[in-house]
Amino acid sequence: MFNPKSNRLFSALLFIYGAVTTHLRATLRNWKDIEWIFEKDGALRDIYVQNATISDWKKVVNLLNSDYKLTFGVCEDNLTNKIEFEYVKTMFADETGELERKFATIDLNGIIVKCYFFLEDQIEFDLWPEDIKTENELNFVLIFFVIIKFYIKERSNS
C-alpha cells in the first residue's frame, strides 16, 4: 500500500539533512522518532535531482563508477560493473522507444539503490524503505546522497 505521507517525509528528511542547524539535525537523528518512515508499505522511496544537465549526469556516472559497487543493465546475464555513459546518452536521445532501457543497481553495504536513466533533466534514484533498519543505515544512505549533491555542486564550480 502506498503511503504518500511517508514518501513526503522521506524527501523532506533528505532535504533538511543537508541544510539544518545542529539542534534540528540532532532531533532528526533520534531514530525512535523517525523509524516508522521506513516501515514496509509496498512503495519505493524516490529521490530526484531536478533540473539536471548532461554534465550533472556525467559527474554522477563518474562518481558511481569510481567509488561504488554497482551493476548496469537489464537482465541478470547481461550486466556490467560500470555505467556506460555513451549508452546513457543514447537512451536520452532515443525517441523510438525501441532501445533497451538499462538501469544501475548500487550496493550501499547491503542497501540497494537503483538509478534510472529516464529523463536527461532528472536524475532518479529509488530504494525500498524496509532496507533501512537502523539509524546507522539511514546515515549511510543520507551520506551517499549528500556526496552526490556536493559532487554535482563542487564539479559545477570548477
PDB file of C-alpha atoms in Angstrom:
ATOM      1  CA  MET A   1       0.000   0.000   0.000  1.00  0.00           C
ATOM      2  CA  PHE A   2       1.340   3.428  -0.975  1.00  0.00           C
ATOM      3  CA  ASN A   3       1.766   5.890   1.870  1.00  0.00           C
ATOM      4  CA  PRO A   4       2.322   9.389   0.414  1.00  0.00           C
ATOM      5  CA  LYS A   5       2.850  10.870   3.873  1.00  0.00           C
ATOM      6  CA  SER A   6       5.929   8.739   4.484  1.00  0.00           C
ATOM      7  CA  ASN A   7       7.240   9.439   0.965  1.00  0.00           C
ATOM      8  CA  ARG A   8       6.969  13.212   1.534  1.00  0.00           C
ATOM      9  CA  LEU A   9       8.601  12.884   4.924  1.00  0.00           C
ATOM     10  CA  PHE A  10      11.471  10.892   3.494  1.00  0.00           C
ATOM     11  CA  SER A  11      12.021  13.559   0.816  1.00  0.00           C
ATOM     12  CA  ALA A  12      11.839  16.286   3.444  1.00  0.00           C
ATOM     13  CA  LEU A  13      14.286  14.387   5.626  1.00  0.00           C
ATOM     14  CA  LEU A  14      16.780  14.239   2.761  1.00  0.00           C
ATOM     15  CA  PHE A  15      16.318  17.940   2.039  1.00  0.00           C
ATOM     16  CA  ILE A  16      16.589  19.028   5.655  1.00  0.00           C
ATOM     17  CA  TYR A  17      19.617  16.862   6.369  1.00  0.00           C
ATOM     18  CA  GLY A  18      21.731  18.986   4.040  1.00  0.00           C
ATOM     19  CA  ALA A  19      20.847  22.402   5.457  1.00  0.00           C
ATOM     20  CA  VAL A  20      19.765  22.438   9.092  1.00  0.00           C
ATOM     21  CA  THR A  21      21.143  23.621  12.386  1.00  0.00           C
ATOM     22  CA  THR A  22      22.967  21.214  14.658  1.00  0.00           C
ATOM     23  CA  HIS A  23      19.994  21.242  17.046  1.00  0.00           C
ATOM     24  CA  LEU A  24      17.485  20.160  14.400  1.00  0.00           C
ATOM     25  CA  ARG A  25      19.909  17.623  12.978  1.00  0.00           C
ATOM     26  CA  ALA A  26      20.233  16.112  16.456  1.00  0.00           C
ATOM     27  CA  THR A  27      16.424  15.901  16.650  1.00  0.00           C
ATOM     28  CA  LEU A  28      16.259  14.133  13.282  1.00  0.00           C
ATOM     29  CA  ARG A  29      18.793  11.600  14.445  1.00  0.00           C
ATOM     30  CA  ASN A  30      16.517  10.273  17.161  1.00  0.00           C
ATOM     31  CA  TRP A  31      15.820   7.002  15.387  1.00  0.00           C
ATOM     32  CA  LYS A  32      12.765   6.190  17.514  1.00  0.00           C
ATOM     33  CA  ASP A  33      11.039   9.327  16.188  1.00  0.00           C
ATOM     34  CA  ILE A  34      11.581   8.544  12.511  1.00  0.00           C
ATOM     35  CA  GLU A  35      11.919   4.774  12.138  1.00  0.00           C
ATOM     36  CA  TRP A  36       8.225   4.461  11.153  1.00  0.00           C
ATOM     37  CA  ILE A  37       9.095   6.216   7.871  1.00  0.00           C
ATOM     38  CA  PHE A  38      10.986   3.074   6.854  1.00  0.00           C
ATOM     39  CA  GLU A  39       8.301   0.516   7.653  1.00  0.00           C
ATOM     40  CA  LYS A  40       7.363  -1.757   4.784  1.00  0.00           C
ATOM     41  CA  ASP A  41       4.385  -0.318   2.912  1.00  0.00           C
ATOM     42  CA  GLY A  42       4.925  -1.689  -0.590  1.00  0.00           C
ATOM     43  CA  ALA A  43       6.156   1.625  -2.016  1.00  0.00           C
ATOM     44  CA  LEU A  44       9.630   2.593  -3.102  1.00  0.00           C
ATOM     45  CA  ARG A  45      11.122   5.870  -1.902  1.00  0.00           C
ATOM     46  CA  ASP A  46      12.104   8.061  -4.846  1.00  0.00           C
ATOM     47  CA  ILE A  47      14.906  10.599  -4.636  1.00  0.00           C
ATOM     48  CA  TYR A  48      15.346  13.078  -7.506  1.00  0.00           C
ATOM     49  CA  VAL A  49      17.905  15.580  -8.663  1.00  0.00           C
ATOM     50  CA  GLN A  50      15.736  18.050 -10.578  1.00  0.00           C
ATOM     51  CA  ASN A  51      16.910  20.360 -13.377  1.00  0.00           C
ATOM     52  CA  ALA A  52      19.870  18.123 -14.094  1.00  0.00           C
ATOM     53  CA  THR A  53      22.105  18.616 -17.105  1.00  0.00           C
ATOM     54  CA  ILE A  54      24.045  16.108 -19.153  1.00  0.00           C
ATOM     55  CA  SER A  55      27.106  17.442 -17.352  1.00  0.00           C
ATOM     56  CA  ASP A  56      25.498  16.570 -13.998  1.00  0.00           C
ATOM     57  CA  TRP A  57      24.750  13.079 -15.278  1.00  0.00           C
ATOM     58  CA  LYS A  58      28.366  12.635 -16.369  1.00  0.00           C
ATOM     59  CA  LYS A  59      29.582  13.674 -12.898  1.00  0.00           C
ATOM     60  CA  VAL A  60      27.197  11.258 -11.173  1.00  0.00           C
ATOM     61  CA  VAL A  61      28.094   8.398 -13.515  1.00  0.00           C
ATOM     62  CA  ASN A  62      31.825   9.032 -12.998  1.00  0.00           C
ATOM     63  CA  LEU A  63      31.362   9.122  -9.216  1.00  0.00           C
ATOM     64  CA  LEU A  64      29.289   5.944  -9.155  1.00  0.00           C
ATOM     65  CA  ASN A  65      31.683   4.113 -11.480  1.00  0.00           C
ATOM     66  CA  SER A  66      34.743   5.076  -9.469  1.00  0.00           C
ATOM     67  CA  ASP A  67      33.520   4.809  -5.867  1.00  0.00           C
ATOM     68  CA  TYR A  68      30.642   2.333  -5.652  1.00  0.00           C
ATOM     69  CA  LYS A  69      29.889  -1.326  -6.253  1.00  0.00           C
ATOM     70  CA  LEU A  70      27.219  -1.424  -8.954  1.00  0.00           C
ATOM     71  CA  THR A  71      25.755  -3.242 -11.902  1.00  0.00           C
ATOM     72  CA  PHE A  72      24.386  -1.708 -15.102  1.00  0.00           C
ATOM     73  CA  GLY A  73      21.957  -3.393 -17.443  1.00  0.00           C
ATOM     74  CA  VAL A  74      18.578  -5.087 -17.551  1.00  0.00           C
ATOM     75  CA  CYS A  75      18.935  -8.855 -17.221  1.00  0.00           C
ATOM     76  CA  GLU A  76      20.993 -10.833 -14.732  1.00  0.00           C
ATOM     77  CA  ASP A  77      23.036 -12.420 -17.518  1.00  0.00           C
ATOM     78  CA  ASN A  78      23.887  -9.167 -19.337  1.00  0.00           C
ATOM     79  CA  LEU A  79      25.209  -6.873 -16.584  1.00  0.00           C
ATOM     80  CA  THR A  80      28.386  -4.824 -16.427  1.00  0.00           C
ATOM     81  CA  ASN A  81      30.076  -3.377 -13.345  1.00  0.00           C
ATOM     82  CA  LYS A  82      30.280   0.131 -14.869  1.00  0.00           C
ATOM     83  CA  ILE A  83      27.652   2.507 -16.205  1.00  0.00           C
ATOM     84  CA  GLU A  84      28.234   3.052 -19.915  1.00  0.00           C
ATOM     85  CA  PHE A  85      27.777   6.819 -20.233  1.00  0.00           C
ATOM     86  CA  GLU A  86      27.623   6.777 -24.048  1.00  0.00           C
ATOM     87  CA  TYR A  87      24.744   4.297 -23.826  1.00  0.00           C
ATOM     88  CA  VAL A  88      23.010   6.551 -21.271  1.00  0.00           C
ATOM     89  CA  LYS A  89      23.230   9.473 -23.705  1.00  0.00           C
ATOM     90  CA  THR A  90      21.812   7.224 -26.428  1.00  0.00           C
ATOM     91  CA  MET A  91      18.872   6.317 -24.155  1.00  0.00           C
ATOM     92  CA  PHE A  92      18.164  10.015 -23.580  1.00  0.00           C
ATOM     93  CA  ALA A  93      18.168  10.680 -27.344  1.00  0.00           C
ATOM     94  CA  ASP A  94      16.013   7.658 -28.256  1.00  0.00           C
ATOM     95  CA  GLU A  95      12.618   8.836 -29.492  1.00  0.00           C
ATOM     96  CA  THR A  96      11.529   5.464 -30.854  1.00  0.00           C
ATOM     97  CA  GLY A  97      11.110   3.717 -27.514  1.00  0.00           C
ATOM     98  CA  GLU A  98      12.773   0.656 -29.030  1.00  0.00           C
ATOM     99  CA  LEU A  99      16.111   0.972 -27.243  1.00  0.00           C
ATOM    100  CA  GLU A 100      16.637  -1.321 -24.259  1.00  0.00           C
ATOM    101  CA  ARG A 101      16.277   0.790 -21.081  1.00  0.00           C
ATOM    102  CA  LYS A 102      19.109  -0.052 -18.703  1.00  0.00           C
ATOM    103  CA  PHE A 103      19.411   0.978 -15.056  1.00  0.00           C
ATOM    104  CA  ALA A 104      22.087   0.897 -12.369  1.00  0.00           C
ATOM    105  CA  THR A 105      21.869  -1.048  -9.135  1.00  0.00           C
ATOM    106  CA  ILE A 106      24.127   0.394  -6.450  1.00  0.00           C
ATOM    107  CA  ASP A 107      25.001  -1.653  -3.382  1.00  0.00           C
ATOM    108  CA  LEU A 108      25.484   0.557  -0.311  1.00  0.00           C
ATOM    109  CA  ASN A 109      26.658  -2.131   2.127  1.00  0.00           C
ATOM    110  CA  GLY A 110      23.544  -4.224   1.545  1.00  0.00           C
ATOM    111  CA  ILE A 111      21.135  -1.340   0.944  1.00  0.00           C
ATOM    112  CA  ILE A 112      20.157  -1.423  -2.716  1.00  0.00           C
ATOM    113  CA  VAL A 113      19.669   1.895  -4.503  1.00  0.00           C
ATOM    114  CA  LYS A 114      18.528   1.944  -8.126  1.00  0.00           C
ATOM    115  CA  CYS A 115      19.399   4.735 -10.541  1.00  0.00           C
ATOM    116  CA  TYR A 116      17.202   5.208 -13.614  1.00  0.00           C
ATOM    117  CA  PHE A 117      18.020   6.991 -16.852  1.00  0.00           C
ATOM    118  CA  PHE A 118      14.552   8.092 -17.937  1.00  0.00           C
ATOM    119  CA  LEU A 119      14.976  11.850 -18.340  1.00  0.00           C
ATOM    120  CA  GLU A 120      18.020  13.947 -19.138  1.00  0.00           C
ATOM    121  CA  ASP A 121      16.864  16.705 -16.784  1.00  0.00           C
ATOM    122  CA  GLN A 122      16.094  14.444 -13.820  1.00  0.00           C
ATOM    123  CA  ILE A 123      18.430  12.043 -12.038  1.00  0.00           C
ATOM    124  CA  GLU A 124      16.244   9.434 -10.372  1.00  0.00           C
ATOM    125  CA  PHE A 125      17.092   7.038  -7.556  1.00  0.00           C
ATOM    126  CA  ASP A 126      14.871   4.758  -5.532  1.00  0.00           C
ATOM    127  CA  LEU A 127      15.162   2.344  -2.644  1.00  0.00           C
ATOM    128  CA  TRP A 128      12.988   0.069  -0.522  1.00  0.00           C
ATOM    129  CA  PRO A 129      12.344   1.713   2.858  1.00  0.00           C
ATOM    130  CA  GLU A 130      12.463  -1.596   4.713  1.00  0.00           C
ATOM    131  CA  ASP A 131      16.127  -1.959   3.684  1.00  0.00           C
ATOM    132  CA  ILE A 132      16.898   0.796   6.213  1.00  0.00           C
ATOM    133  CA  LYS A 133      16.566  -0.851   9.616  1.00  0.00           C
ATOM    134  CA  THR A 134      18.874   1.247  11.794  1.00  0.00           C
ATOM    135  CA  GLU A 135      19.996   4.808  12.297  1.00  0.00           C
ATOM    136  CA  ASN A 136      23.452   3.850  11.013  1.00  0.00           C
ATOM    137  CA  GLU A 137      21.944   2.551   7.768  1.00  0.00           C
ATOM    138  CA  LEU A 138      19.932   5.766   7.399  1.00  0.00           C
ATOM    139  CA  ASN A 139      23.063   7.841   7.931  1.00  0.00           C
ATOM    140  CA  PHE A 140      24.906   5.760   5.348  1.00  0.00           C
ATOM    141  CA  VAL A 141      22.177   6.429   2.753  1.00  0.00           C
ATOM    142  CA  LEU A 142      21.983  10.128   3.637  1.00  0.00           C
ATOM    143  CA  ILE A 143      25.744  10.472   3.303  1.00  0.00           C
ATOM    144  CA  PHE A 144      25.533   8.848  -0.143  1.00  0.00           C
ATOM    145  CA  PHE A 145      23.041  11.485  -1.291  1.00  0.00           C
ATOM    146  CA  VAL A 146      24.961  14.329   0.310  1.00  0.00           C
ATOM    147  CA  ILE A 147      28.050  13.143  -1.613  1.00  0.00           C
ATOM    148  CA  ILE A 148      26.001  13.136  -4.842  1.00  0.00           C
ATOM    149  CA  LYS A 149      24.765  16.657  -4.080  1.00  0.00           C
ATOM    150  CA  PHE A 150      28.176  18.079  -3.279  1.00  0.00           C
ATOM    151  CA  TYR A 151      29.881  16.255  -6.133  1.00  0.00           C
ATOM    152  CA  ILE A 152      27.481  17.853  -8.633  1.00  0.00           C
ATOM    153  CA  LYS A 153      27.745  21.271  -6.983  1.00  0.00           C
ATOM    154  CA  GLU A 154      31.535  21.187  -6.477  1.00  0.00           C
ATOM    155  CA  ARG A 155      32.228  19.993 -10.002  1.00  0.00           C
ATOM    156  CA  SER A 156      29.940  22.744 -11.356  1.00  0.00           C
ATOM    157  CA  ASN A 157      32.128  25.355  -9.691  1.00  0.00           C
ATOM    158  CA  SER A 158      35.390  24.040 -11.113  1.00  0.00           C
TER     159      SER A 158
END
